[in-house]
Amino acid sequence: MFLRRSTPLYTELVPTEAANQHIIASNCNNITSLMEFTKKLPPLTSLIVHLEIDSDDIMVLDGLRTDERFQVITHKPQCGITHAMLDTLNKSSMGTVVYFSGDEIFIWSMVKLAKKVGITDGNIILNKCGSKRNVYCAHCSTINIADNSSIIQCNRCGTSLFVRNHFSRRMGAYLGVRVDD
Amino acid sequence: MKTITVCVAGIKQPVDNVKIFRFIAQDLAALPGFSPGSNILVKLNLYGYTHYNAYSLINDPWDTEAYEIAVLRRDDSHGGSSFMHNLIQTGSVLEITYPRNNFPINKLARKHILIAGGIGVTPFVTYIKYLMRYQLDFEMHYAFKCMNKTVFHNQLIDIVKKYYYYCSNDGKRVRVEDILKDQPVGAHAYVCGPKSLIENVISVAEYLNWPRSHLHYELFDSGQSGNPFIFELKNSNMSGNVPKDLTLLEALENLGVDIPYGCRSGACGLCATRVISGDIEHRDCYLSDDEKKEGNLILPCVSRGHDKIILDL
């Protein structure tokens, strides 16, 4: 499908070599990719992971906590990750690279935080995992939580919306316009 | 180039080698407003050539009754600064350009780190007025040679809370890595001074993974004098020579060649001109190392040629 320039590009979760500190926020259950990430981490750099997970999988977290350079903080879904992340970002120093891994709703809410503290695009790595995304209804301005279907129904006005690849970074949402009858 | 006619309303000499000139409009009208970090070009006629010297404005940006600039007398002066020191007196009439700003404050920064070398302190004088007025977080680092020959040091020590100075005669050197590391995310650094200081800051910032967009610099002390050389313009079939005290840009302007320009100090890249042949002595901070090696472009405002260069003009 044709990609607009506004369509976000997502990459693999791989550490940036030049960074002096790495901060991950993830709501992705794919812990293996986090483990892989820690293995590739350059020496003398620290890592803080904010993880939004359903259950405390002790085994997995123990795996991540093998190194004293790593700090892993877990959060129950919808519970406190935003505040904790903002606190971490506020305390971080220049040269930090942040990685957001999860569905697009989660990713773009985190990007907003990073921008708020002045982190620029070059130091923000996005890794998509999961299909939830926001769709902005062009007719009633509602932001709908949707999956990756190309046609959805607006929760507020009921219009059938075609989800375009036109993406707003400010709203963290794709544009949905009425499907021709 | 549109200019404003101004009179010199006063001259102060706070230290031996620096004079502060105060200009008012000849028609006594208010002068155009400007933003912190702005500079003006002063038009000078030297040895029969028209010459433009860039000086940062140092007066309060909210005061448009007058403009003030600080001029350092350089021992190796190519004419401009000694002309200002020796020949300009109260009542002299000069032509200046409208203020322009190639070195603005980033208004979204969470913290501002100002690093000045020598007379490169001048743009920060207006920065500090602005940052203090709006109570923004900043720190100032000032490197200079000699305490007695340093302008603004005494004022800065009094008014700036986070002020750090490095006097090389006292054996103190600025350590850029110490300044830039552990700065909070969202910080922006601004550096103005000699090329070596700017290059040092750029390389340290790169090493510390600072995004380039958080680093701002303005080159002072570009050292315009150098060996004379000849230039040829291939397309317009003209040629000329660049005497030791003139820049290539000024030589071209004196020949009537209209070249766009911005900072006239090798930082903005607006005057970049294609070179067909000839060796270039690059003195700018704009072209990348690779571009300098390729030798296809020259910034005529600061860079010079060896013997003879042919330009695509």
Short mmCIF file of C-alpha atoms in Angstrom, two decimals:
data_model
loop_
_atom_site.label_atom_id
_atom_site.label_comp_id
_atom_site.label_asym_id
_atom_site.label_seq_id
_atom_site.Cartn_x
_atom_site.Cartn_y
_atom_site.Cartn_z
CA MET A 1 0.00 0.00 0.00
CA PHE A 2 1.13 3.52 -0.75
CA LEU A 3 2.69 5.11 2.33
CA ARG A 4 2.32 8.79 2.95
CA ARG A 5 5.21 10.76 4.36
CA SER A 6 3.21 11.13 7.54
CA THR A 7 3.01 7.36 8.06
CA PRO A 8 5.29 6.46 10.95
CA LEU A 9 8.14 4.06 10.36
CA TYR A 10 8.87 1.47 13.02
CA THR A 11 12.09 -0.42 13.50
CA GLU A 12 13.54 -3.38 15.36
CA LEU A 13 14.39 -3.00 19.04
CA VAL A 14 18.17 -2.63 18.78
CA PRO A 15 20.34 -0.46 21.06
CA THR A 16 21.85 2.70 19.58
CA GLU A 17 25.62 2.43 19.99
CA ALA A 18 26.28 6.12 20.61
CA ALA A 19 23.77 6.46 23.46
CA ASN A 20 25.06 6.86 27.00
CA GLN A 21 21.76 5.84 28.57
CA HIS A 22 18.88 3.76 27.26
CA ILE A 23 15.30 3.99 28.46
CA ILE A 24 12.68 1.53 27.28
CA ALA A 25 8.97 1.78 27.80
CA SER A 26 7.08 -1.25 26.64
CA ASN A 27 3.63 -2.71 26.84
CA CYS A 28 4.60 -5.53 24.56
CA ASN A 29 4.50 -9.05 25.86
CA ASN A 30 7.39 -10.09 23.67
CA ILE A 31 9.96 -10.26 26.45
CA THR A 32 12.38 -12.18 24.22
CA SER A 33 13.07 -9.05 22.18
CA LEU A 34 13.89 -7.19 25.42
CA MET A 35 16.27 -9.94 26.44
CA GLU A 36 17.94 -9.73 23.03
CA PHE A 37 18.20 -5.98 23.47
CA THR A 38 20.02 -6.29 26.79
CA LYS A 39 22.51 -8.74 25.25
CA LYS A 40 23.44 -6.21 22.58
CA LEU A 41 23.73 -3.30 24.98
CA PRO A 42 27.09 -1.52 24.64
CA PRO A 43 29.29 -1.60 27.75
CA LEU A 44 29.30 1.35 30.16
CA THR A 45 25.75 2.28 29.35
CA SER A 46 22.78 1.97 31.65
CA LEU A 47 19.28 0.79 30.93
CA ILE A 48 15.97 1.60 32.57
CA VAL A 49 12.97 -0.45 31.51
CA HIS A 50 9.39 0.51 32.28
CA LEU A 51 7.25 -2.46 31.54
CA GLU A 52 3.49 -2.54 31.44
CA ILE A 53 2.52 -6.17 31.93
CA ASP A 54 -0.48 -8.11 33.11
CA SER A 55 1.25 -10.52 35.41
CA ASP A 56 4.59 -10.49 37.15
CA ASP A 57 6.38 -13.24 35.33
CA ILE A 58 9.13 -13.58 37.87
CA MET A 59 11.30 -15.77 35.65
CA VAL A 60 11.29 -13.25 32.85
CA LEU A 61 11.95 -10.29 35.08
CA ASP A 62 14.76 -12.15 36.79
CA GLY A 63 16.23 -12.66 33.34
CA LEU A 64 16.20 -8.92 32.79
CA ARG A 65 17.60 -8.18 36.21
CA THR A 66 20.82 -10.10 35.70
CA ASP A 67 22.93 -6.98 35.39
CA GLU A 68 23.20 -4.16 37.92
CA ARG A 69 23.24 -1.66 35.07
CA PHE A 70 19.64 -2.58 34.35
CA GLN A 71 16.74 -1.21 36.29
CA VAL A 72 13.39 -2.83 35.60
CA ILE A 73 10.16 -1.26 36.83
CA THR A 74 6.85 -2.96 36.22
CA HIS A 75 3.41 -1.39 36.05
CA LYS A 76 -0.06 -2.87 35.91
CA PRO A 77 -1.89 -1.94 32.70
CA GLN A 78 -3.20 1.64 32.68
CA CYS A 79 -1.63 2.20 36.04
CA GLY A 80 1.11 4.69 36.58
CA ILE A 81 3.50 4.06 33.71
CA THR A 82 2.98 7.59 32.35
CA HIS A 83 3.89 9.29 35.59
CA ALA A 84 6.81 7.00 36.27
CA MET A 85 8.11 7.39 32.74
CA LEU A 86 7.86 11.17 32.86
CA ASP A 87 9.80 11.13 36.11
CA THR A 88 12.52 8.96 34.55
CA LEU A 89 12.70 11.14 31.45
CA ASN A 90 12.95 14.29 33.55
CA LYS A 91 15.95 12.86 35.37
CA SER A 92 17.71 11.63 32.24
CA SER A 93 20.60 13.45 30.64
CA MET A 94 21.47 14.52 27.11
CA GLY A 95 22.64 11.62 25.00
CA THR A 96 19.86 9.37 26.23
CA VAL A 97 18.04 7.28 23.65
CA VAL A 98 14.47 6.21 24.37
CA TYR A 99 12.79 3.15 22.90
CA PHE A 100 9.05 2.71 22.85
CA SER A 101 7.76 -0.74 22.13
CA GLY A 102 4.12 -1.67 21.99
CA ASP A 103 0.92 -0.92 20.15
CA GLU A 104 0.61 2.43 18.42
CA ILE A 105 -1.61 3.94 21.10
CA PHE A 106 1.02 3.22 23.73
CA ILE A 107 3.93 4.27 21.52
CA TRP A 108 2.48 7.67 20.66
CA SER A 109 1.43 8.47 24.21
CA MET A 110 5.07 7.85 25.19
CA VAL A 111 6.38 9.95 22.28
CA LYS A 112 4.33 12.82 23.63
CA LEU A 113 6.12 12.53 26.98
CA ALA A 114 9.54 12.39 25.33
CA LYS A 115 8.79 15.48 23.26
CA LYS A 116 7.56 17.25 26.36
CA VAL A 117 10.98 16.94 27.99
CA GLY A 118 12.76 17.96 24.80
CA ILE A 119 13.97 14.67 23.33
CA THR A 120 14.26 14.97 19.56
CA ASP A 121 13.19 12.45 16.91
CA GLY A 122 16.72 11.18 16.30
CA ASN A 123 16.88 9.84 19.85
CA ILE A 124 13.45 8.20 19.85
CA ILE A 125 13.24 4.64 18.52
CA LEU A 126 9.83 3.15 17.83
CA ASN A 127 9.11 -0.55 17.76
CA LYS A 128 5.59 -1.62 16.91
CA CYS A 129 4.14 -4.68 18.53
CA GLY A 130 0.41 -5.20 18.68
CA SER A 131 -2.34 -3.90 16.46
CA LYS A 132 -4.21 -1.35 18.57
CA ARG A 133 -4.24 2.13 17.11
CA ASN A 134 -6.10 5.42 17.32
CA VAL A 135 -8.33 6.57 14.48
CA TYR A 136 -9.51 10.15 14.30
CA CYS A 137 -12.98 10.60 12.86
CA ALA A 138 -12.87 13.43 10.32
CA HIS A 139 -16.61 14.02 10.85
CA CYS A 140 -17.07 14.27 14.62
CA SER A 141 -13.43 14.59 15.80
CA THR A 142 -13.64 11.54 18.05
CA ILE A 143 -10.49 9.54 18.52
CA ASN A 144 -11.47 5.86 18.33
CA ILE A 145 -9.50 2.95 19.66
CA ALA A 146 -9.32 0.50 16.80
CA ASP A 147 -7.46 -2.54 15.55
CA ASN A 148 -5.69 -2.59 12.21
CA SER A 149 -8.85 -3.07 10.15
CA SER A 150 -9.02 -0.70 7.22
CA ILE A 151 -12.70 0.08 7.84
CA ILE A 152 -14.09 0.82 11.29
CA GLN A 153 -17.22 2.37 12.71
CA CYS A 154 -16.90 5.61 14.68
CA ASN A 155 -17.94 5.04 18.28
CA ARG A 156 -19.62 8.39 18.53
CA CYS A 157 -21.30 9.25 15.23
CA GLY A 158 -21.54 5.72 13.87
CA THR A 159 -20.05 6.66 10.49
CA SER A 160 -18.20 3.91 8.68
CA LEU A 161 -14.67 5.17 8.37
CA PHE A 162 -11.96 4.21 5.94
CA VAL A 163 -8.66 4.43 7.85
CA ARG A 164 -6.13 6.26 5.71
CA ASN A 165 -2.37 6.13 6.05
CA HIS A 166 -2.44 9.80 6.92
CA PHE A 167 -1.07 9.95 10.47
CA SER A 168 -1.03 12.86 12.93
CA ARG A 169 1.92 12.79 15.31
CA ARG A 170 0.34 15.44 17.47
CA MET A 171 -2.76 13.35 18.06
CA GLY A 172 -1.08 9.98 17.61
CA ALA A 173 -3.94 8.92 15.36
CA TYR A 174 -4.71 7.89 11.79
CA LEU A 175 -7.30 9.81 9.83
CA GLY A 176 -10.62 8.07 9.30
CA VAL A 177 -12.94 9.36 6.55
CA ARG A 178 -16.43 8.22 5.59
CA VAL A 179 -16.51 5.25 3.27
CA ASP A 180 -18.34 6.05 0.05
CA ASP A 181 -21.78 4.46 0.08
CA MET B 1 21.75 46.04 0.35
CA LYS B 2 19.38 48.19 2.35
CA THR B 3 21.15 50.14 5.07
CA ILE B 4 20.36 52.51 7.91
CA THR B 5 22.36 55.68 8.38
CA VAL B 6 23.46 56.03 11.98
CA CYS B 7 25.54 58.45 14.02
CA VAL B 8 27.92 57.40 16.73
CA ALA B 9 26.29 58.77 19.88
CA GLY B 10 28.93 57.58 22.32
CA ILE B 11 32.03 55.46 22.73
CA LYS B 12 33.12 53.65 25.87
CA GLN B 13 36.33 51.76 26.42
CA PRO B 14 35.78 49.35 29.32
CA VAL B 15 39.10 47.60 28.72
CA ASP B 16 42.18 48.57 26.79
CA ASN B 17 41.45 46.60 23.63
CA VAL B 18 37.65 46.80 23.41
CA LYS B 19 35.51 49.79 22.51
CA ILE B 20 31.74 49.91 22.83
CA PHE B 21 30.02 52.05 20.20
CA ARG B 22 26.51 53.39 20.60
CA PHE B 23 24.64 54.19 17.38
CA ILE B 24 21.48 56.21 16.95
CA ALA B 25 19.55 56.69 13.73
CA GLN B 26 20.60 59.84 11.92
CA ASP B 27 16.95 60.87 11.56
CA LEU B 28 16.50 60.15 15.29
CA ALA B 29 13.77 57.61 14.51
CA ALA B 30 13.51 54.39 16.52
CA LEU B 31 15.69 51.62 15.14
CA PRO B 32 14.20 48.26 14.11
CA GLY B 33 13.66 45.82 16.98
CA PHE B 34 15.82 42.72 17.17
CA SER B 35 15.99 39.37 18.91
CA PRO B 36 18.77 38.14 21.23
CA GLY B 37 21.84 37.01 19.29
CA SER B 38 21.23 39.42 16.38
CA ASN B 39 24.02 41.21 14.61
CA ILE B 40 24.48 44.06 12.17
CA LEU B 41 26.99 44.62 9.41
CA VAL B 42 28.87 47.89 9.52
CA LYS B 43 29.81 49.17 6.09
CA LEU B 44 33.39 50.36 5.94
CA ASN B 45 35.41 51.75 3.09
CA LEU B 46 38.92 50.46 3.38
CA TYR B 47 41.66 50.90 0.81
CA GLY B 48 39.06 51.77 -1.82
CA TYR B 49 37.07 48.59 -1.19
CA THR B 50 33.69 48.25 0.47
CA HIS B 51 33.99 46.01 3.45
CA TYR B 52 31.30 44.68 5.82
CA ASN B 53 32.13 43.80 9.38
CA ALA B 54 29.61 41.84 11.46
CA TYR B 55 29.09 42.82 15.09
CA SER B 56 26.60 41.41 17.60
CA LEU B 57 24.22 43.86 19.15
CA ILE B 58 24.77 44.08 22.90
CA ASN B 59 22.15 46.53 24.07
CA ASP B 60 18.84 45.60 25.61
CA PRO B 61 16.72 44.03 22.82
CA TRP B 62 13.73 46.03 24.09
CA ASP B 63 15.59 49.31 23.70
CA THR B 64 15.30 50.45 20.09
CA GLU B 65 16.52 53.97 20.69
CA ALA B 66 20.05 52.91 19.98
CA TYR B 67 22.23 49.98 19.01
CA GLU B 68 25.42 49.07 20.82
CA ILE B 69 28.28 46.92 19.58
CA ALA B 70 31.57 45.89 21.18
CA VAL B 71 34.64 45.92 18.93
CA LEU B 72 37.85 44.14 19.81
CA ARG B 73 41.04 45.65 18.44
CA ARG B 74 42.93 42.74 17.00
CA ASP B 75 46.68 42.85 16.67
CA ASP B 76 46.46 41.00 13.37
CA SER B 77 43.57 43.17 12.24
CA HIS B 78 42.74 43.11 8.56
CA GLY B 79 41.59 46.69 8.81
CA GLY B 80 38.00 46.61 10.04
CA SER B 81 38.57 46.61 13.76
CA SER B 82 41.51 49.02 13.72
CA PHE B 83 39.46 51.31 11.47
CA MET B 84 36.66 51.26 14.06
CA HIS B 85 39.10 51.85 16.91
CA ASN B 86 41.23 54.56 15.33
CA LEU B 87 38.98 56.50 13.00
CA ILE B 88 35.44 56.31 14.34
CA GLN B 89 34.62 59.04 16.79
CA THR B 90 31.52 60.37 18.48
CA GLY B 91 29.51 62.06 15.74
CA SER B 92 30.87 59.86 12.92
CA VAL B 93 28.22 58.77 10.43
CA LEU B 94 28.09 55.14 9.35
CA GLU B 95 25.94 52.84 7.27
CA ILE B 96 24.71 49.68 8.96
CA THR B 97 22.44 46.88 7.78
CA TYR B 98 19.20 45.89 9.43
CA PRO B 99 19.72 43.44 12.30
CA ARG B 100 19.61 39.78 11.34
CA ASN B 101 19.84 36.74 13.52
CA ASN B 102 21.70 33.57 12.58
CA PHE B 103 22.07 32.60 16.19
CA PRO B 104 18.67 32.75 17.86
CA ILE B 105 17.71 31.31 21.23
CA ASN B 106 15.74 28.08 21.03
CA LYS B 107 12.57 28.96 22.84
CA LEU B 108 11.61 25.35 23.55
CA ALA B 109 14.85 24.47 25.35
CA ARG B 110 14.55 23.34 28.96
CA LYS B 111 17.99 24.63 29.77
CA HIS B 112 20.40 26.91 27.92
CA ILE B 113 24.16 26.37 28.08
CA LEU B 114 26.14 29.33 26.79
CA ILE B 115 29.82 28.82 25.93
CA ALA B 116 31.84 31.86 24.89
CA GLY B 117 35.44 32.23 23.85
CA GLY B 118 36.99 35.72 24.00
CA ILE B 119 35.05 38.41 22.17
CA GLY B 120 32.56 35.65 21.21
CA VAL B 121 30.82 36.66 24.44
CA THR B 122 29.00 39.50 22.66
CA PRO B 123 25.88 37.68 21.37
CA PHE B 124 25.40 36.25 24.87
CA VAL B 125 25.05 39.72 26.34
CA THR B 126 21.59 39.98 24.79
CA TYR B 127 20.90 36.29 25.48
CA ILE B 128 21.46 36.86 29.18
CA LYS B 129 19.19 39.90 29.28
CA TYR B 130 16.46 37.78 27.69
CA LEU B 131 17.02 34.63 29.77
CA MET B 132 17.07 36.60 33.02
CA ARG B 133 14.00 38.60 32.11
CA TYR B 134 12.01 35.41 31.52
CA GLN B 135 13.69 33.58 34.41
CA LEU B 136 14.83 30.69 32.21
CA ASP B 137 17.34 28.10 33.35
CA PHE B 138 20.81 28.78 31.94
CA GLU B 139 24.48 28.62 32.70
CA MET B 140 27.30 30.64 31.21
CA HIS B 141 30.85 29.45 30.49
CA TYR B 142 33.37 32.07 29.43
CA ALA B 143 36.91 31.28 28.33
CA PHE B 144 39.40 34.10 27.89
CA LYS B 145 43.11 34.84 28.03
CA CYS B 146 43.63 37.74 30.35
CA MET B 147 41.43 39.03 33.16
CA ASN B 148 42.34 42.70 32.54
CA LYS B 149 41.58 42.56 28.85
CA THR B 150 38.23 40.85 29.14
CA VAL B 151 35.05 42.72 28.54
CA PHE B 152 31.81 41.91 30.42
CA HIS B 153 33.50 39.54 32.88
CA ASN B 154 32.86 41.79 35.89
CA GLN B 155 29.20 42.31 35.01
CA LEU B 156 28.65 38.59 34.43
CA ILE B 157 30.20 37.64 37.73
CA ASP B 158 27.75 39.98 39.47
CA ILE B 159 24.53 39.10 37.73
CA VAL B 160 24.72 35.49 36.48
CA LYS B 161 24.16 32.86 39.14
CA LYS B 162 25.67 29.93 37.25
CA TYR B 163 28.70 31.68 35.80
CA TYR B 164 31.95 29.78 35.19
CA TYR B 165 35.05 31.38 33.73
CA TYR B 166 38.32 30.00 32.48
CA CYS B 167 41.27 32.36 32.32
CA SER B 168 44.05 30.69 30.36
CA ASN B 169 46.70 33.01 31.81
CA ASP B 170 45.77 31.55 35.19
CA GLY B 171 46.15 28.07 33.74
CA LYS B 172 42.41 27.38 33.60
CA ARG B 173 41.13 25.73 30.44
CA VAL B 174 37.58 25.08 29.46
CA ARG B 175 36.72 21.38 29.60
CA VAL B 176 33.87 20.96 27.19
CA GLU B 177 33.14 17.38 28.16
CA ASP B 178 32.59 18.40 31.78
CA ILE B 179 30.17 21.09 30.64
CA LEU B 180 28.12 18.96 28.26
CA LYS B 181 27.91 15.67 30.08
CA ASP B 182 25.02 15.10 32.49
CA GLN B 183 23.03 18.01 31.16
CA PRO B 184 19.30 17.29 31.35
CA VAL B 185 17.48 16.15 28.22
CA GLY B 186 16.03 19.09 26.37
CA ALA B 187 19.12 21.23 27.00
CA HIS B 188 20.48 23.36 24.16
CA ALA B 189 24.08 24.52 23.93
CA TYR B 190 25.21 27.70 22.20
CA VAL B 191 28.82 28.40 21.41
CA CYS B 192 30.44 31.50 20.03
CA GLY B 193 34.15 32.09 19.72
CA PRO B 194 37.15 30.91 17.77
CA LYS B 195 36.84 28.03 15.35
CA SER B 196 38.86 25.69 17.57
CA LEU B 197 36.37 26.11 20.44
CA ILE B 198 33.39 25.51 18.15
CA GLU B 199 34.98 22.41 16.65
CA ASN B 200 35.78 21.14 20.11
CA VAL B 201 32.17 21.57 21.25
CA ILE B 202 30.83 19.93 18.09
CA SER B 203 33.05 16.88 18.47
CA VAL B 204 32.37 16.46 22.20
CA ALA B 205 28.61 16.85 21.63
CA GLU B 206 28.76 14.22 18.93
CA TYR B 207 30.68 11.88 21.23
CA LEU B 208 28.04 12.39 23.94
CA ASN B 209 25.26 11.67 21.41
CA TRP B 210 23.79 15.16 21.54
CA PRO B 211 21.37 15.69 18.66
CA ARG B 212 22.86 18.22 16.25
CA SER B 213 19.67 20.27 16.49
CA HIS B 214 20.48 21.02 20.15
CA LEU B 215 23.78 22.64 19.27
CA HIS B 216 24.04 26.18 17.95
CA TYR B 217 27.13 28.10 17.08
CA GLU B 218 28.35 31.34 15.64
CA LEU B 219 31.87 31.69 14.41
CA PHE B 220 33.85 34.70 15.50
CA ASP B 221 37.43 35.39 14.75
CA SER B 222 37.22 33.84 11.32
CA GLY B 223 40.57 35.42 10.52
CA GLN B 224 39.80 36.99 7.21
CA SER B 225 43.33 37.93 6.29
CA GLY B 226 45.48 35.48 4.40
CA ASN B 227 47.59 35.14 1.32
CA PRO B 228 46.42 37.04 -1.76
CA PHE B 229 45.07 34.97 -4.63
CA ILE B 230 43.39 35.33 -8.01
CA PHE B 231 39.92 34.21 -8.99
CA GLU B 232 38.29 33.67 -12.33
CA LEU B 233 34.56 33.50 -13.02
CA LYS B 234 34.04 30.99 -15.78
CA ASN B 235 30.49 31.87 -16.85
CA SER B 236 30.70 35.65 -16.67
CA ASN B 237 34.21 35.79 -18.05
CA MET B 238 35.55 38.02 -15.31
CA SER B 239 38.52 37.79 -13.04
CA GLY B 240 40.01 39.62 -10.11
CA ASN B 241 42.36 39.37 -7.23
CA VAL B 242 41.74 39.06 -3.51
CA PRO B 243 44.21 41.12 -1.49
CA LYS B 244 45.38 39.76 1.84
CA ASP B 245 42.94 41.84 3.91
CA LEU B 246 39.78 41.18 1.92
CA THR B 247 37.53 38.14 1.72
CA LEU B 248 36.63 36.51 -1.58
CA LEU B 249 33.01 37.54 -1.01
CA GLU B 250 33.98 41.18 -0.59
CA ALA B 251 36.22 41.03 -3.65
CA LEU B 252 33.31 39.62 -5.68
CA GLU B 253 30.95 42.28 -4.35
CA ASN B 254 33.42 45.01 -5.23
CA LEU B 255 33.44 43.61 -8.75
CA GLY B 256 29.65 43.94 -8.85
CA VAL B 257 28.92 40.22 -8.59
CA ASP B 258 25.76 39.65 -6.59
CA ILE B 259 26.09 36.63 -4.30
CA PRO B 260 23.53 35.69 -1.66
CA TYR B 261 24.97 35.70 1.83
CA GLY B 262 23.81 35.36 5.40
CA CYS B 263 26.16 35.33 8.35
CA ARG B 264 29.39 36.30 6.55
CA SER B 265 31.22 34.18 9.06
CA GLY B 266 31.22 30.71 7.54
CA ALA B 267 28.33 29.26 9.47
CA CYS B 268 25.12 29.54 7.46
CA GLY B 269 26.25 28.27 4.05
CA LEU B 270 24.12 30.72 2.05
CA CYS B 271 27.06 31.99 0.01
CA ALA B 272 28.34 28.49 -0.90
CA THR B 273 29.70 28.71 -4.44
CA ARG B 274 30.75 25.95 -6.83
CA VAL B 275 34.45 25.74 -7.58
CA ILE B 276 35.60 24.40 -10.94
CA SER B 277 39.29 24.20 -10.18
CA GLY B 278 41.87 25.36 -7.69
CA ASP B 279 42.92 24.56 -4.14
CA ILE B 280 40.72 25.87 -1.35
CA GLU B 281 41.70 26.86 2.17
CA HIS B 282 38.44 26.05 3.98
CA ARG B 283 37.83 28.19 7.06
CA ASP B 284 34.12 27.60 7.56
CA CYS B 285 32.11 25.50 9.98
CA TYR B 286 29.38 24.73 7.47
CA LEU B 287 30.73 22.21 4.96
CA SER B 288 31.25 18.66 6.13
CA ASP B 289 34.73 17.17 6.16
CA ASP B 290 33.85 15.14 3.07
CA GLU B 291 32.62 18.21 1.20
CA LYS B 292 35.81 20.03 2.12
CA LYS B 293 37.89 17.13 0.83
CA GLU B 294 35.95 17.00 -2.43
CA GLY B 295 36.79 20.68 -2.96
CA ASN B 296 33.76 21.47 -5.13
CA LEU B 297 32.33 24.17 -2.89
CA ILE B 298 33.71 27.26 -1.22
CA LEU B 299 32.19 29.65 1.31
CA PRO B 300 33.63 32.91 -0.05
CA CYS B 301 32.78 34.85 3.12
CA VAL B 302 35.66 33.22 5.03
CA SER B 303 37.45 30.62 2.90
CA ARG B 304 40.26 31.47 0.52
CA GLY B 305 41.97 30.03 -2.52
CA HIS B 306 45.60 29.16 -3.11
CA ASP B 307 47.17 31.06 -6.02
CA LYS B 308 44.20 30.80 -8.37
CA ILE B 309 40.69 29.39 -8.26
CA ILE B 310 38.04 29.21 -10.97
CA LEU B 311 34.45 29.66 -9.81
CA ASP B 312 31.24 28.53 -11.47
CA LEU B 313 29.76 32.03 -11.60
#
